[in-house]
XYZ file of C-alpha atoms in Angstrom:
759
model
C 54.800 87.772 -7.933
C 53.571 91.312 -7.702
C 49.931 92.367 -7.507
C 49.160 95.886 -8.414
C 46.147 97.387 -6.653
C 43.441 99.531 -8.188
C 44.885 103.019 -8.670
C 41.928 104.608 -6.840
C 41.051 102.332 -3.915
C 37.693 103.021 -2.338
C 35.624 101.294 0.379
C 32.948 100.075 -2.133
C 35.699 98.129 -4.037
C 37.136 96.444 -0.945
C 34.748 93.476 -0.960
C 35.302 92.862 -4.598
C 39.112 92.996 -4.138
C 38.804 90.543 -1.198
C 36.914 88.097 -3.322
C 39.310 88.371 -6.284
C 42.369 87.878 -4.102
C 40.741 84.929 -2.434
C 40.046 83.281 -5.782
C 43.571 84.014 -6.891
C 45.014 82.220 -3.925
C 42.702 79.303 -4.567
C 43.863 79.035 -8.163
C 47.623 79.471 -7.479
C 47.748 77.595 -4.212
C 44.907 75.026 -3.991
C 46.160 73.603 -0.697
C 46.543 76.940 1.029
C 43.997 77.199 3.852
C 42.183 80.501 3.578
C 39.818 80.901 6.506
C 36.302 81.819 5.461
C 35.367 85.312 6.365
C 39.033 86.435 6.804
C 39.602 89.452 4.555
C 43.189 90.111 3.338
C 43.546 93.844 3.392
C 44.744 95.298 0.084
C 45.777 98.531 1.701
C 48.517 96.905 3.797
C 51.968 96.947 2.466
C 52.406 93.184 2.508
C 49.620 90.624 2.256
C 49.332 89.142 5.701
C 49.914 85.537 4.768
C 53.015 83.356 4.857
C 53.949 81.155 1.930
C 57.165 79.333 1.348
C 59.615 81.107 -1.001
C 56.863 83.315 -2.368
C 56.756 87.101 -1.739
C 53.757 89.268 -2.666
C 54.644 92.948 -2.543
C 52.217 95.791 -2.534
C 52.913 98.370 -5.304
C 52.195 102.004 -4.662
C 52.870 104.700 -7.298
C 54.776 102.201 -9.366
C 57.400 101.513 -6.646
C 57.495 98.835 -3.989
C 57.284 100.016 -0.431
C 60.325 99.838 1.816
C 60.772 96.620 3.729
C 61.454 98.783 6.825
C 57.918 99.832 7.155
C 56.401 96.404 7.457
C 58.202 93.086 7.688
C 58.312 91.024 4.580
C 56.578 88.127 6.403
C 53.963 88.524 9.085
C 52.144 85.856 11.084
C 48.427 85.688 11.080
C 46.966 87.801 13.796
C 45.585 85.608 16.607
C 44.386 88.235 19.017
C 40.569 88.536 19.360
C 40.807 92.281 19.331
C 41.102 92.238 15.550
C 37.497 91.231 15.465
C 36.730 94.714 16.865
C 39.484 96.770 15.133
C 40.508 97.362 11.548
C 44.003 98.259 10.332
C 44.276 101.180 7.948
C 47.330 102.903 6.479
C 47.334 106.713 7.062
C 49.050 109.359 5.029
C 52.515 109.202 6.696
C 52.728 105.452 5.974
C 51.976 104.354 9.503
C 49.323 101.784 10.367
C 46.565 102.655 12.792
C 43.908 100.511 14.368
C 40.356 101.877 13.984
C 37.563 100.756 16.422
C 34.672 99.190 14.466
C 32.229 100.587 17.022
C 33.220 104.224 17.863
C 35.711 104.727 14.786
C 38.374 105.986 17.076
C 41.930 105.306 15.830
C 44.904 104.016 17.849
C 48.553 103.774 17.025
C 49.616 100.361 15.941
C 52.636 100.471 13.576
C 54.851 103.541 13.238
C 57.933 103.037 11.268
C 59.526 99.926 12.642
C 57.755 100.180 16.017
C 54.736 97.978 16.763
C 52.557 99.287 19.640
C 50.948 95.925 20.451
C 47.306 95.229 21.306
C 47.084 95.817 25.102
C 45.668 99.321 24.741
C 43.196 98.017 22.241
C 41.931 95.394 24.686
C 41.580 98.012 27.415
C 39.473 100.156 25.067
C 36.988 97.272 24.650
C 37.187 95.510 27.980
C 37.138 98.475 30.393
C 34.265 100.281 28.712
C 36.286 103.204 27.371
C 34.596 102.800 24.016
C 31.354 104.904 24.141
C 29.476 102.400 21.984
C 30.524 99.624 24.357
C 29.290 101.571 27.368
C 25.860 101.980 25.734
C 25.646 98.260 25.522
C 26.221 97.762 29.269
C 29.886 96.959 28.628
C 28.802 94.039 26.406
C 30.417 93.874 22.957
C 28.594 92.508 19.936
C 30.269 89.735 18.106
C 30.789 91.110 14.570
C 30.218 87.676 13.013
C 27.041 86.482 14.888
C 25.644 89.781 16.158
C 25.377 88.307 19.686
C 26.918 90.022 22.700
C 29.807 88.708 24.699
C 31.227 89.786 27.988
C 34.738 90.835 27.034
C 37.502 89.901 24.574
C 39.431 86.983 25.758
C 42.696 85.531 24.496
C 42.361 82.750 22.095
C 43.312 79.400 23.550
C 44.893 76.662 21.526
C 42.675 73.656 21.272
C 43.999 70.739 23.248
C 43.002 67.165 22.452
C 42.035 65.975 25.906
C 39.819 62.986 26.695
C 37.364 63.570 29.485
C 38.030 61.462 32.501
C 34.707 59.535 32.226
C 34.875 55.865 33.144
C 33.667 53.587 30.297
C 30.520 51.587 31.044
C 29.616 48.861 28.621
C 26.209 48.272 30.116
C 25.174 51.958 29.748
C 26.379 51.957 26.143
C 24.300 48.941 25.319
C 21.219 50.537 26.963
C 21.625 53.775 24.996
C 22.181 51.831 21.754
C 18.933 49.904 22.464
C 17.027 53.182 22.933
C 18.692 54.548 19.680
C 17.444 51.516 17.722
C 13.938 51.868 19.164
C 13.459 55.573 18.690
C 14.792 55.719 15.154
C 13.599 52.298 13.975
C 17.011 51.080 13.069
C 17.122 47.332 12.207
C 18.421 45.077 14.999
C 20.855 43.749 12.440
C 22.779 47.121 12.617
C 25.033 45.589 15.264
C 26.235 43.182 12.508
C 26.895 45.817 9.946
C 30.636 46.064 9.368
C 30.529 49.889 8.732
C 28.675 50.515 11.986
C 31.105 48.206 13.920
C 34.144 50.052 12.471
C 32.630 53.474 13.274
C 31.868 52.548 16.945
C 35.339 51.063 17.471
C 36.886 54.206 16.151
C 34.968 56.214 18.637
C 35.567 53.858 21.557
C 38.009 51.002 21.141
C 36.978 49.494 24.434
C 33.377 48.960 23.296
C 32.421 45.349 22.541
C 29.639 45.326 19.964
C 26.623 43.419 21.201
C 25.318 40.467 19.238
C 21.872 40.357 17.648
C 20.365 38.334 20.512
C 21.861 40.651 23.075
C 20.562 43.876 21.586
C 17.193 42.253 21.048
C 17.105 41.447 24.749
C 18.194 44.923 25.672
C 15.374 46.472 23.553
C 12.812 44.144 25.282
C 14.293 45.197 28.656
C 13.697 48.929 27.829
C 10.147 48.097 26.806
C 9.434 46.193 30.081
C 10.854 49.066 32.211
C 8.716 51.702 30.372
C 5.684 49.387 30.524
C 5.895 49.088 34.309
C 6.083 52.865 34.639
C 2.932 53.292 32.430
C 1.032 50.520 34.282
C 1.674 52.324 37.604
C 0.490 55.637 36.033
C -2.708 54.083 34.664
C -3.492 52.450 37.975
C -3.546 55.916 39.633
C -6.140 57.403 37.307
C -9.661 57.876 38.886
C -11.785 56.933 35.955
C -12.050 54.399 33.204
C -9.999 53.755 30.036
C -11.379 53.757 26.439
C -9.734 51.635 23.814
C -9.308 51.959 20.016
C -8.551 49.086 17.613
C -6.686 49.347 14.403
C -5.578 46.490 12.128
C -2.445 46.282 10.018
C -1.745 43.541 7.496
C 1.593 42.169 6.304
C 2.451 40.763 2.976
C 2.058 37.392 4.523
C -1.567 38.186 5.423
C -0.756 38.101 9.150
C -2.654 40.690 11.176
C -1.432 43.114 13.810
C -4.009 44.711 16.068
C -2.928 48.085 17.463
C -4.697 48.876 20.739
C -4.493 52.413 22.154
C -5.817 53.636 25.417
C -7.298 57.048 26.132
C -8.032 58.406 29.595
C -7.993 61.423 31.922
C -5.435 61.462 34.740
C -5.782 62.845 38.269
C -4.848 66.321 37.100
C -7.453 66.186 34.364
C -5.007 65.924 31.445
C -6.064 63.860 28.479
C -3.680 61.002 27.582
C -3.543 58.708 24.524
C -0.893 55.928 24.239
C -0.280 52.696 22.501
C -0.840 49.735 24.903
C -0.394 46.577 22.791
C 0.437 45.350 19.351
C -1.158 41.879 19.184
C -0.204 39.508 16.419
C -3.236 37.578 15.060
C -2.479 34.825 12.464
C -6.012 34.951 10.975
C -7.180 38.503 10.950
C -10.485 37.707 9.133
C -11.641 35.247 11.712
C -14.596 36.302 13.904
C -12.567 35.984 17.188
C -9.421 37.770 16.084
C -10.329 41.161 17.526
C -11.913 39.640 20.639
C -8.654 37.790 21.326
C -6.674 40.980 21.077
C -9.019 42.907 23.390
C -8.983 40.154 25.970
C -5.185 40.112 25.896
C -5.015 43.942 26.386
C -7.524 43.921 29.256
C -5.618 41.191 31.064
C -2.255 42.784 30.388
C -3.098 46.135 31.830
C -5.628 45.026 34.531
C -8.532 46.765 32.820
C -11.158 44.064 33.146
C -13.525 46.257 35.156
C -12.266 49.643 33.910
C -13.143 49.528 30.167
C -15.543 52.293 29.077
C -15.789 52.384 25.264
C -14.362 50.499 22.384
C -13.761 52.125 18.961
C -12.785 50.145 15.912
C -12.602 50.466 12.136
C -15.540 48.917 10.363
C -13.494 48.647 7.130
C -11.768 45.499 8.417
C -14.548 44.216 10.687
C -17.745 42.316 9.827
C -21.023 41.853 11.540
C -19.909 38.542 13.283
C -16.798 40.423 14.587
C -18.889 43.327 15.937
C -21.337 40.960 17.652
C -18.402 39.092 19.215
C -17.032 42.335 20.516
C -20.398 43.590 21.713
C -20.909 40.355 23.667
C -17.479 40.754 25.269
C -18.123 44.383 25.982
C -21.438 43.629 27.659
C -19.809 41.074 29.989
C -16.781 43.261 30.734
C -18.696 46.420 31.150
C -22.368 45.547 31.849
C -23.125 48.647 33.853
C -22.562 51.335 31.203
C -25.610 51.475 28.902
C -25.614 47.657 28.777
C -22.566 47.561 26.503
C -23.992 50.007 23.998
C -20.849 52.190 23.995
C -19.259 50.187 21.228
C -18.379 52.669 18.519
C -18.329 50.569 15.391
C -16.478 52.979 13.076
C -13.534 55.330 13.013
C -14.504 58.998 12.243
C -11.278 59.607 10.236
C -11.890 56.433 8.062
C -15.504 57.398 7.422
C -14.522 60.906 6.268
C -11.679 59.459 4.185
C -14.056 56.994 2.578
C -16.541 59.732 1.745
C -13.845 61.881 0.127
C -12.666 58.915 -2.015
C -16.256 58.266 -3.065
C -16.678 61.817 -4.163
C -13.421 61.843 -6.107
C -14.352 58.575 -7.717
C -17.719 59.954 -8.772
C -16.005 62.560 -11.004
C -12.894 60.531 -11.592
C -12.534 61.365 -15.291
C -12.622 65.073 -14.671
C -10.159 64.817 -11.730
C -7.868 62.786 -14.047
C -7.889 65.629 -16.608
C -6.763 68.085 -13.965
C -4.118 65.816 -12.743
C -2.765 65.214 -16.264
C -2.818 68.958 -16.897
C -0.776 69.617 -13.827
C 1.641 66.913 -14.751
C 2.027 68.462 -18.224
C 3.102 71.762 -16.641
C 5.198 70.478 -13.745
C 7.287 67.857 -15.592
C 8.734 70.314 -18.084
C 10.789 73.421 -17.289
C 9.641 75.030 -20.572
C 5.996 74.324 -19.886
C 6.244 75.653 -16.299
C 7.963 78.779 -17.415
C 5.259 79.387 -20.097
C 2.534 78.779 -17.447
C 4.227 81.242 -15.090
C 4.392 83.935 -17.771
C 0.779 83.430 -18.681
C -0.151 83.825 -15.079
C 1.653 87.160 -14.946
C 0.120 88.381 -18.142
C -3.395 87.496 -16.967
C -2.653 89.020 -13.605
C -4.034 86.184 -11.725
C -4.277 87.110 -8.011
C -3.865 83.580 -6.705
C -0.757 82.886 -4.655
C -1.146 79.107 -4.892
C 1.266 77.010 -6.888
C 0.034 73.900 -8.725
C 1.579 70.573 -7.676
C 1.071 66.861 -8.398
C -0.911 65.144 -5.700
C -0.085 62.050 -3.706
C -2.935 59.711 -4.373
C -2.321 57.865 -1.011
C -3.413 61.158 0.798
C -6.731 62.492 -0.407
C -6.104 65.900 1.119
C -3.259 66.481 -1.376
C -5.681 65.768 -4.238
C -8.074 68.324 -2.666
C -5.260 70.934 -2.468
C -4.192 70.196 -6.071
C -7.785 70.763 -7.257
C -8.215 74.023 -5.320
C -4.973 75.420 -6.685
C -5.856 74.398 -10.195
C -9.333 75.966 -9.967
C -7.831 79.280 -8.905
C -5.610 79.111 -12.022
C -8.149 77.674 -14.463
C -7.885 80.814 -16.764
C -4.120 80.087 -17.241
C -4.946 76.528 -18.130
C -7.519 77.709 -20.661
C -4.930 80.008 -22.395
C -2.111 77.439 -22.146
C -3.653 75.488 -25.069
C -3.060 78.452 -27.367
C 0.548 78.874 -26.174
C 1.666 75.234 -26.337
C 0.302 73.298 -29.330
C 1.119 69.940 -27.597
C -1.266 70.694 -24.796
C -4.560 69.068 -25.853
C -6.011 67.848 -22.603
C -7.398 71.132 -21.360
C -10.557 70.699 -19.170
C -13.738 72.352 -20.383
C -15.679 75.000 -18.582
C -18.174 72.315 -17.481
C -15.322 70.267 -16.109
C -14.111 73.237 -14.060
C -17.638 73.806 -12.705
C -17.810 70.204 -11.557
C -14.433 70.451 -9.875
C -15.525 73.668 -8.063
C -18.669 71.864 -6.706
C -16.575 68.861 -5.757
C -14.089 71.026 -3.881
C -16.994 72.519 -1.898
C -17.789 69.091 -0.310
C -14.175 68.051 -0.119
C -13.631 71.183 1.996
C -16.420 70.096 4.260
C -14.742 66.693 4.758
C -11.311 68.294 5.082
C -12.469 70.707 7.839
C -14.127 67.879 9.704
C -11.085 65.648 9.550
C -8.660 68.386 10.474
C -9.897 68.277 14.102
C -7.775 65.189 14.357
C -4.603 66.831 13.042
C -4.314 69.538 15.649
C -1.392 69.548 18.071
C -3.619 68.393 20.917
C -6.058 65.547 20.502
C -9.619 66.776 20.902
C -11.895 65.856 23.731
C -15.082 63.927 22.851
C -17.294 67.027 23.003
C -15.547 68.530 20.005
C -16.721 65.882 17.563
C -20.468 66.439 17.751
C -20.391 69.753 15.938
C -18.267 68.452 13.136
C -20.271 65.262 12.617
C -23.661 67.005 12.886
C -22.504 69.648 10.387
C -21.565 66.886 7.777
C -24.887 65.202 8.351
C -26.860 68.445 7.948
C -24.990 69.509 4.792
C -25.332 66.054 3.087
C -28.977 65.865 3.962
C -29.548 69.290 2.464
C -27.436 68.667 -0.645
C -29.084 65.346 -1.382
C -32.373 67.162 -1.874
C -30.841 69.731 -4.232
C -32.505 70.651 -7.573
C -29.136 70.573 -9.284
C -28.855 67.071 -10.766
C -25.069 66.982 -10.457
C -25.106 67.955 -6.747
C -27.906 65.544 -5.817
C -26.275 62.663 -7.772
C -22.932 63.411 -6.096
C -24.188 63.712 -2.520
C -27.029 61.069 -2.288
C -24.667 58.086 -2.155
C -22.508 59.973 0.347
C -25.469 60.649 2.614
C -26.547 57.088 2.575
C -23.135 55.941 3.707
C -22.857 58.592 6.396
C -26.330 57.879 7.695
C -25.067 54.525 8.952
C -22.293 56.147 10.903
C -24.635 58.819 12.329
C -27.251 56.265 13.370
C -24.621 54.240 15.283
C -22.822 57.130 17.003
C -25.246 60.039 17.439
C -26.199 59.079 21.027
C -22.603 58.933 22.222
C -21.719 62.072 20.343
C -24.628 63.922 21.859
C -23.946 62.834 25.407
C -20.394 64.012 25.013
C -21.480 67.471 23.909
C -24.052 67.672 26.674
C -21.098 67.529 29.130
C -19.808 70.790 27.609
C -21.261 73.672 29.897
C -21.342 75.963 26.831
C -23.841 73.795 25.002
C -25.555 71.132 27.178
C -28.799 69.903 25.559
C -29.380 73.193 23.731
C -26.997 72.367 20.928
C -28.546 68.913 20.510
C -32.053 70.432 20.324
C -30.924 73.066 17.898
C -29.055 70.784 15.478
C -31.733 67.969 15.631
C -34.397 70.405 14.640
C -32.476 71.263 11.534
C -31.609 67.670 10.671
C -34.897 65.901 11.567
C -37.344 68.774 11.232
C -40.756 67.893 12.823
C -39.463 64.493 14.028
C -36.690 66.101 16.137
C -38.528 65.662 19.432
C -38.368 61.898 19.247
C -34.624 61.826 18.666
C -33.984 64.481 21.357
C -35.820 62.332 23.795
C -33.568 59.362 22.975
C -30.496 61.405 23.890
C -32.195 62.748 27.028
C -33.150 59.312 28.145
C -29.708 57.957 27.347
C -27.786 60.482 29.447
C -30.127 60.036 32.390
C -29.784 56.346 32.246
C -26.037 56.749 32.213
C -26.246 59.141 35.170
C -28.387 56.611 37.064
C -25.716 54.013 36.558
C -23.004 56.285 37.883
C -25.232 57.181 40.834
C -25.575 53.478 41.636
C -21.841 53.075 41.417
C -21.447 56.025 43.776
C -23.695 54.330 46.354
C -21.908 51.019 45.883
C -18.320 51.950 44.986
C -16.976 48.515 45.681
C -19.481 46.571 43.450
C -19.402 46.278 39.724
C -23.124 45.757 39.656
C -25.919 45.233 42.243
C -26.572 41.626 43.019
C -30.119 40.479 43.353
C -31.109 39.911 47.015
C -34.231 39.167 48.889
C -33.743 42.116 51.173
C -35.482 45.302 50.131
C -32.705 47.524 51.259
C -28.902 47.638 51.503
C -27.087 49.131 54.542
C -25.155 52.347 53.809
C -21.716 53.029 55.202
C -23.024 55.638 57.615
C -25.661 53.251 59.000
C -28.614 54.557 56.992
C -30.755 52.495 54.709
C -30.806 52.933 50.956
C -33.449 51.103 48.928
C -32.195 48.559 46.491
C -31.900 49.811 42.881
C -32.226 47.478 39.989
C -30.517 48.469 36.705
C -32.845 48.934 33.753
C -33.377 45.772 31.838
C -33.457 47.085 28.287
C -33.636 50.242 26.251
C -32.843 53.623 27.576
C -33.991 55.154 30.815
C -37.209 53.378 31.926
C -37.565 55.140 35.303
C -37.838 53.648 38.770
C -41.028 52.229 40.396
C -42.817 54.834 42.492
C -42.174 52.915 45.733
C -38.474 53.071 45.195
C -36.403 56.210 45.680
C -32.999 57.444 46.655
C -32.383 59.189 49.899
C -29.962 62.111 49.912
C -26.456 61.063 51.137
C -24.009 63.155 53.085
C -21.746 63.954 50.130
C -24.021 63.902 47.108
C -27.467 64.538 45.788
C -29.192 61.708 43.917
C -32.406 61.214 42.021
C -35.552 60.528 43.907
C -39.281 59.975 43.337
C -41.827 62.060 45.146
C -44.107 60.265 47.625
C -47.744 61.210 46.921
C -49.233 63.549 49.480
C -52.221 61.277 49.999
C -50.069 58.467 51.294
C -48.330 60.759 53.776
C -51.719 62.061 55.047
C -53.106 58.572 55.522
C -50.052 57.647 57.589
C -50.295 60.756 59.880
C -54.041 60.668 60.611
C -55.744 57.588 62.203
C -58.833 56.452 60.381
C -60.971 56.565 63.535
C -60.245 60.283 64.303
C -63.105 62.504 62.954
C -60.804 65.575 62.848
C -58.465 66.097 59.930
C -56.207 68.643 61.800
C -53.532 67.657 64.177
C -52.580 69.587 67.263
C -52.642 73.301 66.487
C -53.561 72.729 62.828
C -50.065 73.616 61.452
C -48.626 70.120 61.363
C -50.044 69.783 57.852
C -48.310 72.911 56.899
C -45.073 71.460 58.180
C -45.598 68.317 56.042
C -46.336 70.546 53.003
C -43.168 72.612 53.471
C -41.029 69.517 53.864
C -42.430 68.041 50.732
C -41.656 71.172 48.740
C -38.197 71.487 50.223
C -37.511 67.856 49.841
C -38.412 67.750 46.179
C -36.110 70.728 45.536
C -33.241 69.327 47.463
C -33.612 65.903 45.860
C -33.220 67.254 42.262
C -30.384 65.316 40.711
C -26.984 66.855 39.906
C -27.725 66.169 36.198
C -30.975 68.082 36.255
C -29.341 70.989 38.142
C -26.508 71.055 35.700
C -28.841 71.091 32.664
C -31.099 73.740 34.097
C -28.292 76.179 34.797
C -27.516 78.857 32.214
C -24.889 78.210 29.494
C -21.357 79.459 29.793
C -20.171 82.067 27.144
C -18.542 80.427 24.137
C -14.934 81.263 24.469
C -12.380 80.063 21.969
C -9.746 79.055 24.508
C -12.222 77.379 26.852
C -10.632 74.330 28.554
C -13.434 71.924 29.373
C -11.188 69.569 31.410
C -10.081 72.443 33.654
C -13.670 73.496 34.171
C -14.757 70.049 35.365
C -11.663 69.801 37.617
C -12.740 73.014 39.344
C -16.381 71.851 39.742
C -15.633 68.484 41.380
C -17.250 69.607 44.694
C -20.388 70.938 43.067
C -20.911 67.868 40.863
C -19.236 64.894 42.491
C -21.128 62.307 40.355
C -21.159 64.212 37.113
C -17.429 64.881 37.687
C -16.660 61.136 37.362
C -19.056 60.808 34.516
C -17.494 63.663 32.602
C -13.944 62.218 33.129
C -14.958 59.014 31.281
C -17.116 60.609 28.545
C -14.760 63.327 27.582
C -11.980 60.868 27.041
C -13.940 58.753 24.451
C -11.883 58.408 21.274
C -13.790 58.595 17.961
C -10.787 57.837 15.755
C -8.482 54.849 15.731
C -5.719 56.360 13.561
C -2.755 58.574 14.364
C -2.682 62.169 13.212
C -0.333 61.406 10.312
C -2.758 58.771 8.919
C -6.064 60.864 9.049
C -6.038 61.456 5.273
C -4.760 58.079 4.211
C -6.603 56.263 1.397
C -4.993 52.905 2.002
C -4.834 50.650 4.965
C -1.545 50.484 6.823
C 0.753 47.628 6.079
C 3.397 46.050 8.307
C 6.760 46.127 6.492
C 8.743 42.988 5.776
C 11.372 43.837 8.459
C 8.979 44.151 11.366
C 6.851 41.166 10.222
C 9.972 38.983 10.328
C 10.465 39.692 14.031
C 9.126 37.620 16.911
C 5.803 38.882 18.192
C 7.298 39.855 21.549
C 10.127 41.820 19.948
C 7.835 43.517 17.442
C 5.468 44.675 20.174
C 8.394 45.837 22.383
C 9.940 47.935 19.575
C 6.730 49.630 18.430
C 5.222 50.298 21.929
C 8.539 51.470 23.426
C 8.995 53.919 20.576
C 5.535 55.406 21.199
C 6.369 55.856 24.892
C 9.909 57.126 24.530
C 9.001 59.967 22.146
C 6.939 61.473 24.969
C 9.862 61.323 27.363
C 9.224 57.950 28.818
C 6.048 56.208 29.973
C 7.268 56.162 33.555
C 6.789 59.972 33.698
C 3.267 59.838 32.313
C 4.230 62.148 29.466
C 1.705 61.027 26.810
C -0.245 64.166 27.543
C -2.253 65.545 24.584
């Protein structure tokens, strides 16, 4: 078979000819292996392939070339130099090799003589090529563009098996980790296809049984759990817990308990601790049972700081049960008041759903219009042409929302609003389109999107790459409270009717959490009490002073409790004694301090005070000057001066200096000027550096900044439905289910034993 080339070959036709020749070979010889990217040069006398009993001869000027110039059959070139050189036929019929980098030509075939490739290799490897020298004697790979050291001879692939001893135990361990990390069913070890696949890879491997692999998975869980337990035992502060409840189709409950804390290096960590199966999730003691189990399992009986749950699945009896437990387990932190009864993400999600439901009919029109466009290629093409004709500047594309994620509905509405003119003209272009929203409908959707954006921005704080510290929540929550308060008093009937129900529901969350939220932001040296005072004045108006005092009293009471713990580090609380004082470690005497009985900070009696210790400053109460004078001067002495008359001055100076020195760490911190508001400010690093300056506040900040205000994972922030346990996991034994879910959470961070759950 003879193939005649184009009479006027040119470089721009080369690629086309390569493609055509490639297709021709595929058609004529389907089994012939043509390597992708290998060009078959048309200019060569004979096509450089070998086929049985088939000769393809190059035709030039109507006559075939002599067989003496190039052999009739040539083997495929294997030398790597041909990735850097190209063969070209010159005028005298000889073949020269042209360097792809410097374009210099070298003799390759002259008549019947073949020059070989050694001189070509030297040109590249020894840096003779100018272009190669400019690249520091590194040659770019023409296929990938990367640089390589020097051309090497191709080596034939050899099928060698590495001399690695087979270890059945290690294989079982790795298979257990694979099942945990990728949530493969344990029954995979019984699947015939998987068994055949593994035996093909390693004939010596004995597939584990269901019970064996179940035990291996539990063993992985126990090993990782021990590492995490050791890690938590080393942290200096307390641990805060979150509770989330999943339900199975069999109405069995699964309580997910996550712990959040700051480690010794002041890194925030959040990890799953337990998945407790509760047969009756609606019972009053279901959540209490799960919390007690977690505290006992991780030795946290005296280290619990806050408890955050989701009120959507709890009732008042459950909350009271947990509050009673919390007061017993943690009586010395605001008397058990740090029970956060609602998840921030759930509250925002509920508000968004309420807003969407309020204008449900209009939202449905938008959704049906989007479906009308997106489910037909013709309709979508018409919509696109209308957009171009109207010169709409929007870069958004409409899409159908996922109604289990309210943020997708918000995005759909925003995109549709920006293209509302296209929808208005679509009715004139497609007669079947008779569900176009009116201008009033679009106005309602635009107002709705304004408040959905408020909720979206607030919830987005939970979807960032790093979980936020507690101080970051106050600004988002107070902004929602302020905007809803303002909108509910709007003169626009649609806005007020939309936002009044939302404000009533959010007021309940705000009233339960504003103290904890405010205390957290006070620990931010960029804001302290100033942000609380500013935002409360906008929210409460003339009544702001009363609410500011509640926060101020609360943080001082909490500081007092930490001060007491600093004085008595080995006691959970101060026992009542008949003695009026308790011996200090250095031999000094510290008056007994009784914790406040109820409410926020009530103050100490005037006759009780704290003496300054060697390592910290604590609150004190000034002793009246008259009492000091009466102690110094005997009643029978007619003179009021002592000695040279300057003793009274010494007493006066000691009183002034003593009152200044005895100012508490908290008061000193609050009185200092604010730090500049920097975007990349790391509050944990700041407190780590100020440990010496604020030894008591340092411990207090460690616990407060690790308070979690959300119970859900970042991928569930915008969910509109409660999580359900699938049928596979609910069919497992409780121990196995907990092992698989917890171990996956730990392994994805590199293993709990390394403490890698850093946020």
